[in-house]
PDB file of C-alpha atoms in Angstrom:
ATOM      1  CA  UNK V 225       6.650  11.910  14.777  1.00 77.00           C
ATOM      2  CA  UNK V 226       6.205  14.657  16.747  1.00 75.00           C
ATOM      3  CA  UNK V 227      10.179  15.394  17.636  1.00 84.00           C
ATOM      4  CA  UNK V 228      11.505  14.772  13.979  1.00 90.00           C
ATOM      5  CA  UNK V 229       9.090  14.196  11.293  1.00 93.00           C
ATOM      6  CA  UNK V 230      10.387  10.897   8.878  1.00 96.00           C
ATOM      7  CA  UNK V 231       8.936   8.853   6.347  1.00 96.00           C
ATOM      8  CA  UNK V 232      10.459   5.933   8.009  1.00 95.00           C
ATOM      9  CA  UNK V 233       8.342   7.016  11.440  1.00 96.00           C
ATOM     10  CA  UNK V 234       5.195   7.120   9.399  1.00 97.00           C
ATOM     11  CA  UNK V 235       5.478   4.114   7.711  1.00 97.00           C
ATOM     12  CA  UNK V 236       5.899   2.327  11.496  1.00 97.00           C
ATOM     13  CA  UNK V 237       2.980   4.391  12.723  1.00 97.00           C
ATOM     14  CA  UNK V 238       1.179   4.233   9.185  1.00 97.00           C
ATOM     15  CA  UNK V 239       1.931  -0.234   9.726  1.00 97.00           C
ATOM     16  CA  UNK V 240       0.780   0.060  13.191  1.00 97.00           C
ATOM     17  CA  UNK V 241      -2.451   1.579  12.814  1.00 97.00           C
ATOM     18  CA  UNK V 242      -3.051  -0.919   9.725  1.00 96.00           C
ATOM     19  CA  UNK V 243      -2.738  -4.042  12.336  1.00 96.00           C
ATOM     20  CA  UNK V 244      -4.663  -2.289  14.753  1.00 97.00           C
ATOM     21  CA  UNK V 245      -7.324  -2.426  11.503  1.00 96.00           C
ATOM     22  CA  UNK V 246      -7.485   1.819  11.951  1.00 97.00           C
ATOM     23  CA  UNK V 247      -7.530   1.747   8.099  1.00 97.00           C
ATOM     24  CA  UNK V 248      -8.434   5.959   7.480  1.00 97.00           C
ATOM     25  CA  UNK V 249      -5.366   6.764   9.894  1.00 97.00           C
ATOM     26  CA  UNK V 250      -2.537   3.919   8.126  1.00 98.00           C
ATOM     27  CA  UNK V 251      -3.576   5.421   4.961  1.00 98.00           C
ATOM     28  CA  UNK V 252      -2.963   9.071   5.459  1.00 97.00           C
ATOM     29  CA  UNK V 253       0.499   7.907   7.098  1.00 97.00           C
ATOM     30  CA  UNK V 254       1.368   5.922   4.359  1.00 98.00           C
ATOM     31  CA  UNK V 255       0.377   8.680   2.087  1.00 97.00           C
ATOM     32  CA  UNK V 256       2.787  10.782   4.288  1.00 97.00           C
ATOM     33  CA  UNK V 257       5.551   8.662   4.613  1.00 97.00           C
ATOM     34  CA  UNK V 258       5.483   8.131   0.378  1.00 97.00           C
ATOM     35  CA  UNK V 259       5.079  12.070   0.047  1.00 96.00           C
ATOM     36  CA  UNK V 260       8.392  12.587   2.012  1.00 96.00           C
ATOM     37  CA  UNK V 261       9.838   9.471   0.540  1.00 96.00           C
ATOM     38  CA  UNK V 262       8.543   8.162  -2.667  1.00 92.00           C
ATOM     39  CA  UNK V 263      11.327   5.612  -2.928  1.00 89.00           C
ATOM     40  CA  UNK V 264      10.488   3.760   0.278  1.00 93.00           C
ATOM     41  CA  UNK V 265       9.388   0.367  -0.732  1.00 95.00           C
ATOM     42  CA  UNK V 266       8.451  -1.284   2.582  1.00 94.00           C
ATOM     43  CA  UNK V 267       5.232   1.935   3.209  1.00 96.00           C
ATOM     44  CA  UNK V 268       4.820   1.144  -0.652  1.00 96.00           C
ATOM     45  CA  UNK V 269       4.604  -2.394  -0.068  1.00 96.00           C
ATOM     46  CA  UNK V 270       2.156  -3.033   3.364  1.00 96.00           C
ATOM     47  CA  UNK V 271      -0.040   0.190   1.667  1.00 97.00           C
ATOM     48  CA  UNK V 272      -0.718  -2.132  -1.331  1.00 97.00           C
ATOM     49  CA  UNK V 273      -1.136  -5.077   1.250  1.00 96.00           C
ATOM     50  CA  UNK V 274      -3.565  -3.075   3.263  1.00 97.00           C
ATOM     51  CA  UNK V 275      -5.300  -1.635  -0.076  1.00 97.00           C
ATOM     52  CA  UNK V 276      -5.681  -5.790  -0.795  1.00 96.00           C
ATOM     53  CA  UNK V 277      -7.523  -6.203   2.395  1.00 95.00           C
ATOM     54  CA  UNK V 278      -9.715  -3.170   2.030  1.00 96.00           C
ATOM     55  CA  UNK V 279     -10.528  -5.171  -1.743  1.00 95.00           C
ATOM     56  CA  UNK V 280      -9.391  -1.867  -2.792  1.00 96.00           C
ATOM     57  CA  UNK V 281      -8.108  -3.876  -6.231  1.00 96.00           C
ATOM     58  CA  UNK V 282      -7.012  -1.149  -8.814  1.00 96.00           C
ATOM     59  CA  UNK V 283      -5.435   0.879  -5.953  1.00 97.00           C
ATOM     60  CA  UNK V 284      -3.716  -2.152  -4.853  1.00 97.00           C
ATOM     61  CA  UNK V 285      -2.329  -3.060  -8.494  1.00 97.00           C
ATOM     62  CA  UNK V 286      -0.913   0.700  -9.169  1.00 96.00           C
ATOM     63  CA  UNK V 287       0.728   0.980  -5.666  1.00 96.00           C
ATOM     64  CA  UNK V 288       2.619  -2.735  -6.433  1.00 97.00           C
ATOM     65  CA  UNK V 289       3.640  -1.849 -10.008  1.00 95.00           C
ATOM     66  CA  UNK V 290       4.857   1.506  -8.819  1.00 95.00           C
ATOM     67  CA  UNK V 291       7.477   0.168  -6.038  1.00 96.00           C
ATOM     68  CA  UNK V 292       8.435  -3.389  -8.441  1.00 95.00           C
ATOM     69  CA  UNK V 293      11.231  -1.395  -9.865  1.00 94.00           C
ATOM     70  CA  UNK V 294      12.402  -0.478  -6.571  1.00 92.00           C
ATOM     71  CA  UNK V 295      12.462  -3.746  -4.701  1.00 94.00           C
ATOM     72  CA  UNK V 296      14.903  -6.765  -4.683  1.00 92.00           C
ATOM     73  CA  UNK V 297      14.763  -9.305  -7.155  1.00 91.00           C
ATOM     74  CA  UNK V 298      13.613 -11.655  -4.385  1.00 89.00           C
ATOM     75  CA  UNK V 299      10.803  -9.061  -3.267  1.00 93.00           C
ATOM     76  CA  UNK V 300      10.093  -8.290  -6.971  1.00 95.00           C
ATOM     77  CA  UNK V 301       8.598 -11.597  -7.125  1.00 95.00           C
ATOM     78  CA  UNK V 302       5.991 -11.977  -4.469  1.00 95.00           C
ATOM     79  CA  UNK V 303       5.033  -8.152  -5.247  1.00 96.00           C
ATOM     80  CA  UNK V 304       4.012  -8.916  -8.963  1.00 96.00           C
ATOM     81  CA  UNK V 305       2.495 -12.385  -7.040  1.00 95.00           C
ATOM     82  CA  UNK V 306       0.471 -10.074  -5.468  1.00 95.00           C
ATOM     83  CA  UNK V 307      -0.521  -7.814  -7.894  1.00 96.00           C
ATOM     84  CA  UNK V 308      -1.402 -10.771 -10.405  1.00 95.00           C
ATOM     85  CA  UNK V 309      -3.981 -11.630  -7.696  1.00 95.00           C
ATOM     86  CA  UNK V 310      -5.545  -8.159  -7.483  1.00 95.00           C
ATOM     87  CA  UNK V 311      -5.937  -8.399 -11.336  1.00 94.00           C
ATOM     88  CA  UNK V 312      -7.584 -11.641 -10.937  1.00 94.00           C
ATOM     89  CA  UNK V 313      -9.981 -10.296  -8.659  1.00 92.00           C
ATOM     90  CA  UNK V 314     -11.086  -7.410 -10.632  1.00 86.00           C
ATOM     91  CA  UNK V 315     -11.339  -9.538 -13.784  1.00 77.00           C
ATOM     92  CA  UNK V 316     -14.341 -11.784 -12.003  1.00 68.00           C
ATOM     93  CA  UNK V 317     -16.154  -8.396 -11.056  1.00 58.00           C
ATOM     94  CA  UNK V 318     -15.878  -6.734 -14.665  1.00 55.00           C
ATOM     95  CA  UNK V 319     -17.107 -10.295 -16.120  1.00 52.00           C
ATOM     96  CA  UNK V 320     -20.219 -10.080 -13.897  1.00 54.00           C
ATOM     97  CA  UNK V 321     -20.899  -6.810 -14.321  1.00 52.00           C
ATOM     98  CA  UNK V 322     -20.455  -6.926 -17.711  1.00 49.00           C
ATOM     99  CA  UNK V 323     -23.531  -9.912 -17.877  1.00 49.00           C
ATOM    100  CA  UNK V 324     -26.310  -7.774 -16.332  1.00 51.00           C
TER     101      UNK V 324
END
């Protein structure tokens, strides 16, 4: 990163931070590797997969259906998979909060 700046580079150091569970430090180099690269599906992809761990739903659904158009039809499917799972999770949380 520091020779030549990429948004491929910080989507590798943005992935390994996320498995290394260093969540504040893979998001602000996914951030950076979508700012220099918005059309880079795979930092699109493991950001919305790390935003699902964090149970960060809503974040999770927008980053999914913002890279669907931009993925393989194979990929396109698990993607919307996953965001169809995000929405079922908020939809549980709005129901209970709803009933109090």
């Amino acid at each position: 990163l520091r020779e030549e700046e990429t948004s491929e580079r910080w989507s590798d150091w943005a992935t390994a931070q996320f498995a290394l569970s260093q969540f504040a430090d893979a998001e602000r180099g996914f951030r950076r590797a979508l700012e220099l690269n918005p059309e880079l599906p795979d930092a699109a992809v493991n950001f919305g997969a790390m935003l699902v761990g964090l149970q960060r739903w809503s974040e999770a659904i927008t980053m999914f259906e913002g890279v669907l158009p931009k993925l393989e039809p194979g990929a396109r499917g698990s993607v919307s998979a996953l965001a169809e799972q995000c929405r079922a999770q908020l939809d549980p949380a709005a129901q209970s909060s709803a009933s109090r």
